[in-house]
Coordinates of C-alpha atoms in Angstrom, one line a residue:
Chain A
X1420 CA 108.2 -30.8 39.2
X1421 CA 111.1 -29.1 40.6
X1422 CA 111.5 -25.1 40.5
X1423 CA 114.6 -24.6 38.7
X1424 CA 114.0 -23.2 34.8
X1425 CA 110.6 -25.4 35.1
X1426 CA 112.4 -28.7 35.7
X1427 CA 111.4 -31.7 34.3
X1428 CA 107.8 -31.0 33.1
X1429 CA 107.2 -34.2 31.4
X1430 CA 104.2 -36.0 32.5
X1431 CA 103.4 -33.3 34.9
X1432 CA 100.2 -33.2 36.3
X1433 CA 97.8 -30.0 35.8
X1434 CA 97.0 -30.4 39.9
X1435 CA 100.8 -30.4 40.5
X1436 CA 101.7 -27.5 38.2
X1437 CA 98.9 -25.0 39.3
X1438 CA 99.7 -25.5 43.0
X1439 CA 103.2 -25.1 42.7
X1440 CA 102.6 -21.8 40.9
X1441 CA 100.1 -20.6 43.5
X1442 CA 102.3 -21.9 46.5
X1443 CA 104.8 -19.7 44.8
X1444 CA 106.9 -22.9 44.2
X1445 CA 107.1 -22.5 40.4
X1446 CA 107.3 -20.0 38.0
X1447 CA 104.8 -19.7 35.3
X1448 CA 107.3 -18.4 33.2
X1449 CA 109.4 -21.1 33.5
X1450 CA 106.8 -23.6 33.1
X1451 CA 106.1 -22.0 30.0
X1452 CA 109.8 -21.9 28.7
X1453 CA 110.0 -25.7 29.4
X1454 CA 107.1 -26.6 27.3
X1455 CA 108.1 -24.3 24.5
X1456 CA 111.5 -26.0 24.4
X1457 CA 109.9 -29.4 24.4
X1458 CA 107.7 -28.2 21.3
X1459 CA 110.7 -26.5 19.6
X1460 CA 112.6 -29.9 20.3
X1461 CA 109.8 -32.8 19.7
X1462 CA 106.9 -31.3 17.6
X1463 CA 108.9 -31.5 14.4
X1464 CA 108.4 -35.2 14.4
X1465 CA 104.9 -35.1 15.9
X1466 CA 103.0 -32.2 13.8
X1467 CA 100.8 -31.2 16.9
X1468 CA 100.9 -27.4 16.6
X1469 CA 99.8 -25.4 13.6
X1470 CA 101.0 -22.2 15.3
X1471 CA 103.2 -21.7 18.5
X1472 CA 102.6 -18.1 19.9
X1473 CA 105.8 -17.9 22.0
X1474 CA 105.4 -14.3 22.9
X1475 CA 101.8 -14.3 23.4
X1476 CA 102.4 -17.2 26.0
X1477 CA 105.6 -15.5 27.9
X1478 CA 103.4 -12.3 28.3
X1479 CA 100.6 -14.3 29.9
X1480 CA 102.7 -16.4 32.4
X1481 CA 104.7 -13.4 33.1
X1482 CA 101.2 -11.6 34.0
X1483 CA 100.3 -14.6 36.2
X1484 CA 103.7 -14.6 38.2
X1485 CA 103.0 -10.7 38.4
X1486 CA 99.6 -11.4 39.9
X1487 CA 100.9 -14.0 42.6
X1488 CA 103.7 -11.5 43.4
X1489 CA 101.2 -8.6 43.9
X1490 CA 99.2 -10.8 46.2
X1491 CA 96.3 -11.5 44.1
X1492 CA 94.6 -14.9 42.9
X1493 CA 96.7 -16.2 40.0
X1494 CA 93.5 -18.6 39.4
X1495 CA 92.7 -22.5 39.5
X1496 CA 94.8 -23.1 36.7
X1497 CA 97.6 -20.8 37.2
X1498 CA 100.6 -21.0 34.8
X1499 CA 99.2 -24.3 33.3
X1500 CA 100.6 -24.3 30.1
X1501 CA 97.6 -25.9 27.6
X1502 CA 97.2 -26.2 23.8
X1503 CA 94.2 -25.1 22.1
X1504 CA 92.4 -27.0 19.1
X1505 CA 92.5 -24.7 15.8
X1506 CA 88.6 -25.1 16.2
X1507 CA 88.5 -22.6 18.5
X1508 CA 88.5 -19.1 17.6
X1509 CA 91.4 -16.9 19.3
X1510 CA 91.3 -13.0 19.0
X1511 CA 94.3 -12.0 17.1
X1512 CA 95.5 -15.2 16.3
X1513 CA 95.2 -17.3 13.3
X1514 CA 92.4 -19.8 13.5
X1515 CA 91.9 -22.0 10.5
X1516 CA 90.2 -25.3 11.6
X1517 CA 93.4 -27.0 9.4
X1518 CA 91.6 -25.9 6.4
X1519 CA 92.5 -24.2 3.3
X1520 CA 89.6 -22.1 3.4
X1521 CA 90.4 -20.4 6.5
X1522 CA 94.0 -19.7 5.7
X1523 CA 95.0 -16.1 7.2
X1524 CA 91.7 -15.9 9.1
X1525 CA 92.6 -13.7 12.3
X1526 CA 89.3 -13.9 14.4
X1527 CA 88.3 -10.6 15.6
X1528 CA 86.8 -12.0 19.0
X1529 CA 87.7 -15.0 21.7
X1530 CA 85.5 -17.9 22.3
X1531 CA 84.1 -18.5 25.4
X1532 CA 86.4 -21.7 26.4
X1533 CA 89.7 -20.2 25.9
X1534 CA 88.5 -16.8 27.7
X1535 CA 87.6 -18.7 30.7
X1536 CA 90.6 -20.9 30.7
X1537 CA 92.9 -17.3 30.3
X1538 CA 90.9 -16.0 33.3
X1539 CA 91.6 -19.1 35.2
X1540 CA 95.4 -18.4 34.6
X1541 CA 96.0 -21.2 31.8
X1542 CA 98.7 -20.0 29.5
X1543 CA 97.6 -21.1 26.0
X1544 CA 100.9 -22.1 23.8
X1545 CA 99.3 -22.2 20.4
X1546 CA 97.1 -23.6 18.1
X1547 CA 96.9 -27.5 17.2
X1548 CA 96.3 -29.6 14.6
X1549 CA 93.4 -31.3 13.5
X1550 CA 91.1 -32.9 11.0
X1551 CA 89.7 -30.2 8.7
X1552 CA 86.7 -28.9 10.3
X1553 CA 86.6 -31.7 12.8
X1554 CA 85.7 -34.3 10.2
X1555 CA 87.8 -37.5 10.8
X1556 CA 88.8 -40.2 12.9
X1557 CA 92.6 -40.2 12.1
X1558 CA 93.5 -36.5 11.5
X1559 CA 94.6 -37.5 8.0
X1560 CA 92.1 -34.7 6.6
X1561 CA 94.2 -31.9 7.9
X1562 CA 95.0 -29.6 5.3
X1563 CA 98.0 -28.8 7.3
X1564 CA 99.9 -31.8 7.6
X1565 CA 100.1 -35.3 9.8
X1566 CA 99.9 -35.3 13.5
X1567 CA 102.0 -38.6 14.5
X1568 CA 101.1 -40.6 17.4
X1569 CA 103.8 -40.5 20.3
X1570 CA 103.5 -44.2 20.9
X1571 CA 104.4 -45.1 17.6
X1572 CA 105.3 -42.4 14.8
X1573 CA 103.7 -45.0 12.0
X1574 CA 100.7 -44.8 13.4
X1575 CA 97.4 -42.4 13.6
X1576 CA 96.8 -40.0 16.5
X1577 CA 92.9 -40.5 16.0
X1578 CA 90.9 -37.8 15.1
X1579 CA 89.3 -35.4 14.9
X1580 CA 91.4 -33.8 18.2
X1581 CA 94.2 -35.9 17.3
X1582 CA 97.2 -33.2 17.6
X1583 CA 95.3 -32.0 21.1
X1584 CA 95.8 -35.9 22.5
X1585 CA 99.1 -36.3 20.8
X1586 CA 100.4 -33.2 22.3
X1587 CA 99.1 -33.9 26.0
X1588 CA 100.4 -37.7 25.8
X1589 CA 104.0 -36.2 24.4
X1590 CA 103.8 -33.4 27.3
X1591 CA 103.9 -30.8 24.7
X1592 CA 101.4 -29.2 27.0
X1593 CA 99.8 -30.1 30.4
X1594 CA 96.4 -30.2 29.1
X1595 CA 94.1 -29.1 26.0
X1596 CA 90.9 -28.2 24.3
X1597 CA 89.2 -30.7 22.0
X1598 CA 85.6 -31.1 20.4
X1599 CA 83.7 -34.0 19.8
X1600 CA 80.8 -34.1 17.4
X1601 CA 81.1 -38.2 17.1
X1602 CA 84.0 -39.0 19.3
X1603 CA 86.8 -36.7 18.2
X1604 CA 87.9 -36.4 21.9
X1605 CA 87.4 -39.9 23.1
X1606 CA 88.6 -41.5 20.6
X1607 CA 92.1 -39.9 20.0
X1608 CA 92.1 -39.7 23.9
X1609 CA 92.1 -43.5 23.6
X1610 CA 94.4 -43.9 20.8
X1611 CA 97.0 -41.8 22.4
X1612 CA 96.9 -42.8 26.1
X1613 CA 95.4 -39.6 27.8
X1614 CA 92.1 -38.9 28.9
X1615 CA 89.3 -36.7 27.6
X1616 CA 85.6 -35.8 28.1
X1617 CA 82.4 -35.0 26.0
X1618 CA 80.5 -33.3 28.9
X1619 CA 76.5 -33.1 28.3
X1620 CA 75.5 -31.1 25.1
X1621 CA 75.2 -27.3 26.3
X1622 CA 77.3 -28.3 29.5
X1623 CA 80.3 -25.9 27.8
X1624 CA 79.5 -23.1 25.5
X1625 CA 80.4 -23.4 21.7
X1626 CA 80.6 -19.4 21.4
X1627 CA 83.5 -19.1 19.4
X1628 CA 84.0 -23.0 18.4
X1629 CA 83.4 -23.3 14.5
X1630 CA 80.6 -25.3 13.7
X1631 CA 80.5 -28.5 12.2
X1632 CA 77.3 -30.0 13.2
X1633 CA 75.8 -27.9 15.9
X1634 CA 73.5 -30.2 17.8
X1635 CA 76.3 -32.7 18.4
X1636 CA 79.2 -30.5 18.8
X1637 CA 80.6 -30.9 22.0
X1638 CA 83.5 -28.7 23.4
X1639 CA 85.5 -30.6 26.1
X1640 CA 88.9 -31.0 27.8
X1641 CA 91.8 -33.6 27.6
X1642 CA 94.5 -34.1 30.6
X1643 CA 96.8 -36.9 31.3
X1644 CA 94.6 -37.9 34.2
X1645 CA 90.7 -37.9 34.8
X1646 CA 91.4 -35.4 37.9
X1647 CA 93.2 -33.2 35.2
X1648 CA 90.2 -33.4 32.8
X1649 CA 87.9 -32.6 35.5
X1650 CA 90.4 -29.6 36.7
X1651 CA 89.8 -28.2 33.2
X1652 CA 86.1 -28.9 32.9
X1653 CA 85.4 -27.0 36.1
X1654 CA 86.7 -23.8 34.6
X1655 CA 85.3 -24.5 30.9
X1656 CA 81.9 -25.5 31.8
X1657 CA 78.9 -23.1 32.8
X1658 CA 75.9 -21.1 31.2
X1659 CA 76.9 -18.7 28.7
X1660 CA 74.6 -15.8 27.6
X1661 CA 76.6 -16.0 24.2
X1662 CA 75.3 -19.8 23.5
X1663 CA 71.7 -20.0 23.7
X1664 CA 72.0 -24.0 23.8
X1665 CA 74.1 -24.0 27.0
X1666 CA 72.8 -25.1 29.9
X1667 CA 71.7 -22.3 33.2
X1668 CA 72.5 -25.4 35.9
X1669 CA 75.4 -24.9 38.0
X1670 CA 78.7 -26.7 37.4
X1671 CA 79.5 -29.7 39.4
X1672 CA 82.2 -30.3 41.7
X1673 CA 84.3 -32.4 39.6
X1674 CA 87.5 -32.6 41.3
X1675 CA 85.7 -33.5 44.1
X1676 CA 83.7 -36.4 42.5
X1677 CA 87.3 -37.7 41.5
X1678 CA 88.5 -37.6 45.5
X1679 CA 85.4 -39.7 46.4
X1680 CA 86.7 -42.2 43.4
X1681 CA 90.1 -42.5 44.8
X1682 CA 89.4 -42.6 48.6
X1683 CA 86.8 -44.0 51.2
X1684 CA 84.4 -46.7 49.9
X1685 CA 86.0 -46.6 46.6
X1686 CA 82.8 -47.5 44.1
X1687 CA 80.5 -49.1 46.5
X1688 CA 76.9 -48.8 45.9
X1689 CA 77.7 -47.7 42.3
X1690 CA 76.0 -50.0 39.7
X1691 CA 78.1 -50.2 36.3
X1692 CA 76.0 -51.0 33.2
X1693 CA 77.6 -53.3 30.7
X1694 CA 75.8 -53.3 27.3
X1695 CA 76.4 -56.6 25.2
X1696 CA 76.0 -54.3 22.0
X1697 CA 79.2 -52.8 22.8
X1698 CA 81.3 -55.8 22.9
X1699 CA 80.5 -57.1 19.2
X1700 CA 82.3 -59.0 16.5
X1701 CA 85.2 -56.9 14.6
X1702 CA 86.6 -55.7 18.1
X1703 CA 90.1 -56.1 18.4
X1704 CA 90.7 -59.1 20.8
X1705 CA 93.4 -56.9 22.9
X1706 CA 91.2 -54.2 23.0
X1707 CA 88.4 -56.4 24.6
X1708 CA 91.0 -58.3 26.9
X1709 CA 91.9 -55.2 28.3
X1710 CA 88.4 -53.5 28.9
X1711 CA 87.0 -56.8 30.1
X1712 CA 90.2 -56.8 32.9
X1713 CA 88.9 -53.0 33.5
X1714 CA 85.7 -54.1 34.2
X1715 CA 87.1 -56.8 36.8
X1716 CA 89.2 -54.0 38.3
X1717 CA 85.8 -51.6 38.9
X1718 CA 84.2 -54.4 40.3
X1719 CA 87.1 -55.5 42.6
X1720 CA 86.7 -51.2 43.7
X1721 CA 83.2 -51.9 44.9
X1722 CA 81.1 -51.6 41.9
X1723 CA 78.1 -53.7 41.0
X1724 CA 78.1 -54.7 37.4
X1725 CA 75.1 -54.9 35.9
X1726 CA 74.3 -56.0 32.1
X1727 CA 72.1 -53.5 30.5
X1728 CA 71.0 -53.4 26.8
X1729 CA 71.2 -50.3 23.9
X1730 CA 69.4 -52.0 21.4
X1731 CA 69.2 -49.8 18.8
X1732 CA 73.1 -49.3 18.8
X1733 CA 73.3 -50.9 15.4
X1734 CA 71.8 -48.0 13.9
X1735 CA 74.0 -45.1 15.2
X1736 CA 76.5 -44.8 12.8
X1737 CA 73.6 -44.6 10.2
X1738 CA 71.8 -41.9 12.1
X1739 CA 74.9 -40.1 13.0
X1740 CA 76.4 -39.7 9.4
X1741 CA 73.0 -38.6 8.1
X1742 CA 72.2 -36.1 10.5
X1743 CA 76.2 -34.6 11.0
X1744 CA 76.5 -34.5 7.4
X1745 CA 73.2 -32.2 6.9
X1746 CA 74.0 -29.9 9.6
X1747 CA 77.5 -29.7 8.2
X1748 CA 75.9 -28.8 4.8
X1749 CA 74.2 -25.9 6.3
X1750 CA 77.1 -24.8 8.5
X1751 CA 79.7 -24.8 5.8
X1752 CA 77.7 -22.7 3.5
X1753 CA 78.9 -19.7 5.0
X1754 CA 82.4 -20.5 3.7
X1755 CA 81.8 -18.7 0.4
X1756 CA 84.6 -16.3 -0.5
X1757 CA 83.2 -13.0 0.8
X1758 CA 83.6 -12.0 4.1
X1759 CA 86.7 -14.0 5.1
X1760 CA 89.5 -17.0 4.3
X1761 CA 90.2 -17.8 0.6
X1762 CA 88.7 -16.1 -2.5
X1763 CA 88.9 -17.8 -5.8
X1764 CA 90.8 -15.6 -8.2
X1765 CA 89.5 -14.1 -11.9
X1766 CA 85.8 -15.1 -11.3
X1767 CA 83.2 -13.1 -13.2
X1768 CA 80.2 -13.9 -11.5
X1769 CA 79.0 -14.4 -7.8
X1770 CA 78.2 -18.1 -8.5
X1771 CA 81.3 -18.6 -9.9
X1772 CA 83.2 -17.0 -6.6
X1773 CA 81.2 -19.5 -4.6
X1774 CA 81.8 -22.7 -6.1
X1775 CA 85.3 -22.0 -7.3
X1776 CA 86.3 -20.6 -3.7
X1777 CA 84.6 -23.5 -2.2
X1778 CA 86.0 -26.2 -4.7
X1779 CA 89.7 -25.2 -4.2
X1780 CA 89.4 -24.3 -0.3
X1781 CA 87.6 -27.6 1.2
X1782 CA 89.3 -30.9 1.4
X1783 CA 88.0 -33.9 0.3
X1784 CA 86.3 -35.2 3.3
X1785 CA 84.8 -31.9 3.7
X1786 CA 83.3 -31.9 0.2
X1787 CA 82.0 -35.7 0.5
X1788 CA 80.1 -34.8 3.7
X1789 CA 78.8 -31.6 2.1
X1790 CA 77.7 -33.6 -1.0
X1791 CA 75.7 -36.0 1.2
X1792 CA 74.2 -33.4 3.6
X1793 CA 72.7 -31.6 0.8
X1794 CA 71.5 -35.1 -0.7
X1795 CA 69.5 -36.1 2.6
X1796 CA 68.1 -32.5 2.7
X1797 CA 67.0 -32.4 -0.4
X1798 CA 63.2 -32.5 -1.6
X1799 CA 62.1 -35.8 -1.9
X1800 CA 64.7 -37.4 0.1
X1801 CA 64.2 -35.1 3.2
X1802 CA 61.7 -37.6 4.8
X1803 CA 63.5 -40.8 4.0
X1804 CA 66.8 -39.6 5.2
X1805 CA 67.1 -36.7 7.8
X1806 CA 63.7 -37.0 9.0
X1807 CA 64.1 -40.9 9.4
X1808 CA 67.5 -40.1 11.0
X1809 CA 65.9 -37.9 13.4
X1810 CA 63.5 -40.1 14.6
X1811 CA 65.9 -42.9 15.3
X1812 CA 68.2 -40.5 17.0
X1813 CA 65.5 -40.5 19.5
X1814 CA 65.6 -44.0 20.0
X1815 CA 68.8 -44.5 20.6
X1816 CA 68.4 -41.7 23.5
X1817 CA 65.7 -43.8 24.8
X1818 CA 68.1 -46.7 25.2
X1819 CA 70.4 -44.5 27.4
X1820 CA 67.4 -43.2 29.5
X1821 CA 66.2 -46.8 30.0
X1822 CA 69.6 -48.3 30.4
X1823 CA 70.0 -45.6 33.3
X1824 CA 67.1 -46.5 35.6
X1825 CA 69.3 -49.8 35.9
X1826 CA 72.4 -48.2 36.7
X1827 CA 74.7 -45.3 37.7
X1828 CA 77.0 -45.1 34.5
X1829 CA 77.7 -47.5 31.5
X1830 CA 81.3 -48.9 30.8
X1831 CA 82.7 -49.6 27.3
X1832 CA 85.5 -49.6 25.4
X1833 CA 86.0 -46.2 23.5
X1834 CA 87.3 -47.6 20.2
X1835 CA 87.3 -50.9 18.9
X1836 CA 90.5 -50.9 17.5
X1837 CA 93.7 -49.4 18.6
X1838 CA 95.7 -46.7 16.5
X1839 CA 96.1 -47.7 13.1
X1840 CA 98.5 -47.0 10.4
X1841 CA 98.6 -43.7 8.1
X1842 CA 96.4 -44.6 4.9
X1843 CA 95.0 -47.7 6.5
X1844 CA 91.4 -46.4 6.3
X1845 CA 91.8 -43.4 4.0
X1846 CA 90.8 -45.4 0.7
X1847 CA 87.5 -46.1 2.2
X1848 CA 85.4 -43.6 3.9
X1849 CA 83.1 -46.0 5.1
X1850 CA 85.5 -47.9 7.0
X1851 CA 87.0 -44.4 8.5
X1852 CA 83.1 -44.0 9.8
X1853 CA 82.8 -47.2 11.5
X1854 CA 85.9 -46.5 13.7
X1855 CA 83.4 -44.2 15.5
X1856 CA 80.9 -47.1 16.1
X1857 CA 80.9 -46.7 20.1
X1858 CA 81.5 -43.2 20.3
X1859 CA 78.8 -41.7 18.3
X1860 CA 75.4 -42.8 20.2
X1861 CA 76.4 -40.4 23.6
X1862 CA 76.6 -37.4 21.1
X1863 CA 73.1 -38.2 19.6
X1864 CA 71.9 -38.6 23.3
X1865 CA 74.2 -35.5 24.6
X1866 CA 75.0 -37.6 27.5
X1867 CA 78.5 -37.0 29.5
X1868 CA 81.1 -39.4 28.3
X1869 CA 84.7 -39.8 29.6
X1870 CA 87.8 -41.8 27.9
X1871 CA 90.8 -42.9 29.6
X1872 CA 93.9 -45.1 29.2
X1873 CA 93.1 -48.7 30.3
X1874 CA 96.1 -50.7 28.8
X1875 CA 98.3 -51.4 26.0
X1876 CA 98.3 -53.7 23.2
X1877 CA 101.6 -56.0 22.6
X1878 CA 102.7 -53.5 20.3
X1879 CA 102.6 -50.8 22.6
X1880 CA 99.6 -48.7 21.3
X1881 CA 97.3 -47.6 24.1
X1882 CA 93.7 -49.1 24.7
X1883 CA 91.1 -46.6 25.9
X1884 CA 88.2 -47.2 28.4
X1885 CA 84.8 -45.1 28.0
X1886 CA 82.3 -44.1 30.9
X1887 CA 78.9 -42.9 30.0
X1888 CA 76.4 -41.1 32.2
X1889 CA 72.9 -39.6 32.3
X1890 CA 72.8 -36.1 31.4
X1891 CA 74.8 -33.6 33.7
X1892 CA 76.0 -36.8 35.3
X1893 CA 79.7 -35.8 34.9
X1894 CA 80.7 -36.6 38.3
X1895 CA 79.7 -40.3 38.0
X1896 CA 82.2 -40.6 35.1
X1897 CA 85.2 -38.6 37.3
X1898 CA 83.9 -41.1 40.2
X1899 CA 84.3 -44.2 38.3
X1900 CA 87.4 -43.0 36.1
X1901 CA 89.4 -41.7 39.1
X1902 CA 88.8 -44.9 41.2
X1903 CA 90.0 -47.1 38.3
X1904 CA 93.4 -44.9 38.1
X1905 CA 93.7 -44.9 41.6
X1906 CA 93.9 -48.9 41.4
X1907 CA 95.7 -48.9 37.9
X1908 CA 99.0 -47.1 36.6
X1909 CA 98.3 -47.0 32.6
X1910 CA 98.1 -43.2 33.3
X1911 CA 101.5 -43.0 34.5
X1912 CA 103.2 -44.6 31.6
X1913 CA 104.6 -41.7 28.9
X1914 CA 105.8 -42.4 25.4
X1915 CA 109.2 -42.7 24.5
X1916 CA 111.0 -39.0 24.7
X1917 CA 111.4 -38.3 22.1
X1918 CA 108.7 -40.2 20.3
X1919 CA 109.7 -43.3 18.2
X1920 CA 108.2 -46.2 16.4
X1921 CA 106.0 -49.1 18.3
X1922 CA 108.2 -50.7 20.6
X1923 CA 107.3 -54.3 19.6
X1924 CA 105.6 -55.2 16.3
X1925 CA 103.8 -58.2 16.3
X1926 CA 103.5 -60.6 13.3
X1927 CA 101.3 -63.1 13.4
Chain S
X1040 CA 72.3 -51.6 -8.4
X1041 CA 73.7 -48.2 -7.8
X1042 CA 71.7 -45.8 -5.8
X1043 CA 72.8 -42.3 -7.2
X1044 CA 74.3 -41.7 -10.3
X1045 CA 77.2 -39.0 -11.6
X1046 CA 74.5 -36.9 -13.3
X1047 CA 72.8 -36.5 -9.8
X1048 CA 76.1 -36.0 -8.0
X1049 CA 76.9 -33.2 -10.7
X1050 CA 73.7 -31.4 -9.6
X1051 CA 74.2 -31.9 -6.1
X1052 CA 77.3 -29.9 -6.6
X1053 CA 75.4 -27.3 -8.2
X1054 CA 72.9 -27.0 -5.3
X1055 CA 76.1 -27.0 -2.7
X1056 CA 77.8 -24.1 -4.9
X1057 CA 81.1 -26.7 -4.6
X1058 CA 83.1 -27.0 -8.0
X1059 CA 84.4 -30.4 -8.3
X1060 CA 86.7 -32.1 -11.1
X1061 CA 85.6 -34.7 -13.1
X1062 CA 87.7 -37.2 -11.1
X1063 CA 86.2 -36.0 -7.8
X1064 CA 82.6 -36.4 -9.2
X1065 CA 83.5 -39.8 -10.4
X1066 CA 84.9 -40.8 -6.8
X1067 CA 81.9 -39.0 -4.9
X1068 CA 79.5 -40.9 -6.9
X1069 CA 81.2 -44.1 -5.7
X1070 CA 81.5 -42.8 -2.3
X1071 CA 77.6 -41.3 -2.1
X1072 CA 76.6 -45.1 -3.3
X1073 CA 78.7 -46.9 -0.7
X1074 CA 77.4 -44.7 2.0
X1075 CA 73.8 -44.5 1.2
X1076 CA 73.7 -48.1 0.8
X1077 CA 74.9 -48.4 4.5
X1078 CA 72.3 -45.8 5.7
X1079 CA 69.8 -47.9 4.1
X1080 CA 69.9 -50.0 6.9
X1081 CA 67.7 -47.6 9.2
X1082 CA 64.8 -48.6 6.8
X1083 CA 64.3 -51.8 9.1
X1084 CA 63.4 -49.4 12.1
X1085 CA 60.0 -48.6 12.5
X1086 CA 59.9 -45.4 13.6
X1087 CA 56.4 -44.5 12.8
X1088 CA 55.2 -43.1 15.9
X1089 CA 58.3 -41.4 17.1
X1090 CA 58.9 -37.8 17.3
X1091 CA 62.0 -36.6 15.4
X1092 CA 64.6 -35.4 18.0
X1093 CA 66.5 -32.2 16.7
X1094 CA 68.3 -31.4 20.0
X1095 CA 69.5 -33.4 22.5
X1096 CA 68.7 -31.6 25.5
X1097 CA 65.0 -29.9 25.6
X1098 CA 65.8 -26.4 26.1
X1099 CA 63.3 -23.6 25.4
X1100 CA 65.0 -20.8 23.5
X1101 CA 65.3 -18.2 25.8
X1102 CA 65.5 -14.3 24.7
X1103 CA 67.9 -11.8 25.9
X1104 CA 66.3 -8.1 26.8
X1105 CA 66.0 -6.0 23.9
X1106 CA 68.5 -3.8 24.5
X1107 CA 71.7 -2.3 22.6
X1108 CA 74.7 -4.3 23.5
X1109 CA 78.2 -4.3 22.2
X1110 CA 78.9 -5.0 18.6
X1111 CA 81.5 -5.8 16.3
X1112 CA 83.3 -2.7 15.1
X1113 CA 82.9 -2.2 11.4
X1114 CA 86.5 -2.3 11.0
X1115 CA 87.3 -5.5 12.7
X1116 CA 84.3 -7.2 10.8
X1117 CA 86.2 -6.1 7.5
X1118 CA 89.6 -6.9 8.5
X1119 CA 89.4 -10.5 7.1
X1120 CA 87.8 -9.7 3.8
X1121 CA 89.4 -11.0 0.9
X1122 CA 88.2 -8.0 -1.0
X1123 CA 86.5 -4.4 0.2
X1124 CA 85.3 -1.2 -0.6
X1125 CA 84.9 1.8 1.9
X1126 CA 82.7 -0.4 4.3
X1127 CA 81.6 -2.9 2.1
X1128 CA 82.2 -6.2 1.3
X1129 CA 83.2 -6.6 -2.4
X1130 CA 81.8 -9.2 -4.7
X1131 CA 81.8 -9.4 -8.4
X1132 CA 78.9 -7.5 -10.0
X1133 CA 75.4 -9.0 -9.5
X1134 CA 73.0 -6.2 -10.8
X1135 CA 73.9 -5.2 -14.5
X1136 CA 73.2 -1.8 -16.4
X1137 CA 69.8 -1.6 -17.7
X1138 CA 68.2 -3.0 -14.3
X1139 CA 68.8 -6.7 -15.1
X1140 CA 70.1 -8.9 -12.4
X1141 CA 71.4 -12.2 -12.8
X1142 CA 74.6 -14.0 -12.0
X1143 CA 74.6 -15.8 -15.3
X1144 CA 75.2 -12.7 -17.2
X1145 CA 78.9 -11.8 -18.0

């Protein structure tokens, strides 16, 4: 990155930007202008941003420059331009969760994550598109328009944090926030060729994160590289008196863990578990080949690869969709047209106000999940569905606990398929749910999991690796992920600028 | 054999306070039927001796000190209200003249 007017920020790392600003070689204002310029030129074709807060971003960047000029510490993320998934409430800035039912909602408070990022000197550029209420695996459930994959505009970016992943891939921000309830950070990271982490449940505060399924919702970061993700997580993580489920343990030294993976003995002494259940029929052969090659590379880095078993994996999707819809039906009860958001006009009773507001305000997938959740919680079905799923959840968590007695981390593909085309799965919700087959179990167990790029299909679509660690074992994810990045250059590849169609279409 | 019929879907929609069109009811019936068919696979799993797991990470509900803290000012709490009156959220009348209460009256 050069100093002049922000220079070329395309592909810039968070460390390079923050170090430059902290050392006085870069001005935060110039960086912000450079990213705002890219958004103005390129986002029309991508659809990542729902709202660009140019004025606010300039004000925050100027404050960073002023702090440095005055000799104050501008923070570890000084001047780093970031995008905020529209599920994080931001004081005074419209927050919609990409839903019609929250159009015009101006939060009177700020989420802990966005507050911490701002306190660390990061510059929020605006609010980013997503699947409505984070329900979806393709970003096609947004009430506010499509997000296109920067590697091929004809393909989806994944979801639900599809806008965050696409924005980082296209350098429309240096990093971004996301949330992951069943894969919503990792799957779009894999499909857009960037890195993203779902940390341990409770590692990052959920205060001010609009709730979908509270026991499964995990806020986390996106970055171009594993180290960028580590730098963001160090700021985002930590106990929060405003979230009773946040973990009081001290935050790990995630960037040091990256360094340990990059340097010295690499992965000598590290045991990596490979679960056969995550390499099943139905996996795209190009995905499987890329992930197997990545495992070989990790072996060459010194890791010992050991087979492990996660025998209840085949129950994960059913368990997940029963629990998440039950929680969603409860959480989404608050959208009633009374206190904020949409209110249906011309209603004559309170019951009509509720049902018409919700009927008009929610999209099809949100309605589907509310209905399923209402069904599984219904008297007479509760034991057979919801309680059964809670018991299966424990079996899935015990699978991980048993596997981690034999290894330090588990390595799998992130998604069994690369990005698909718009409309390809929208007609069949079950097919869409099955796209999450490799990501939902870590949410049920609460264990941390990192996604990063490990190759491309012949058509030029990214393929993602997933590294899963025991609870509060984020360092293991970072060490392994950084070791892999040090030996490969997938993370350095950038989509065409401006983004275009798939480079080579494979016909068979 | 279908697991759920459209009449039951209509009942659920009432419970969920969700107005659905006839077309949506029809679509939802098919979708829910397929999803319930898929999740039936869980029946094969023996969970008789397994405790339900409601939370991924064990935690004991911490209690904060019982002291007065900063609260959202009333004006800010009301700033997003679709309709308000004075310091209240305004909704359709639910208590009717003569002391009767009921949503179904008009």
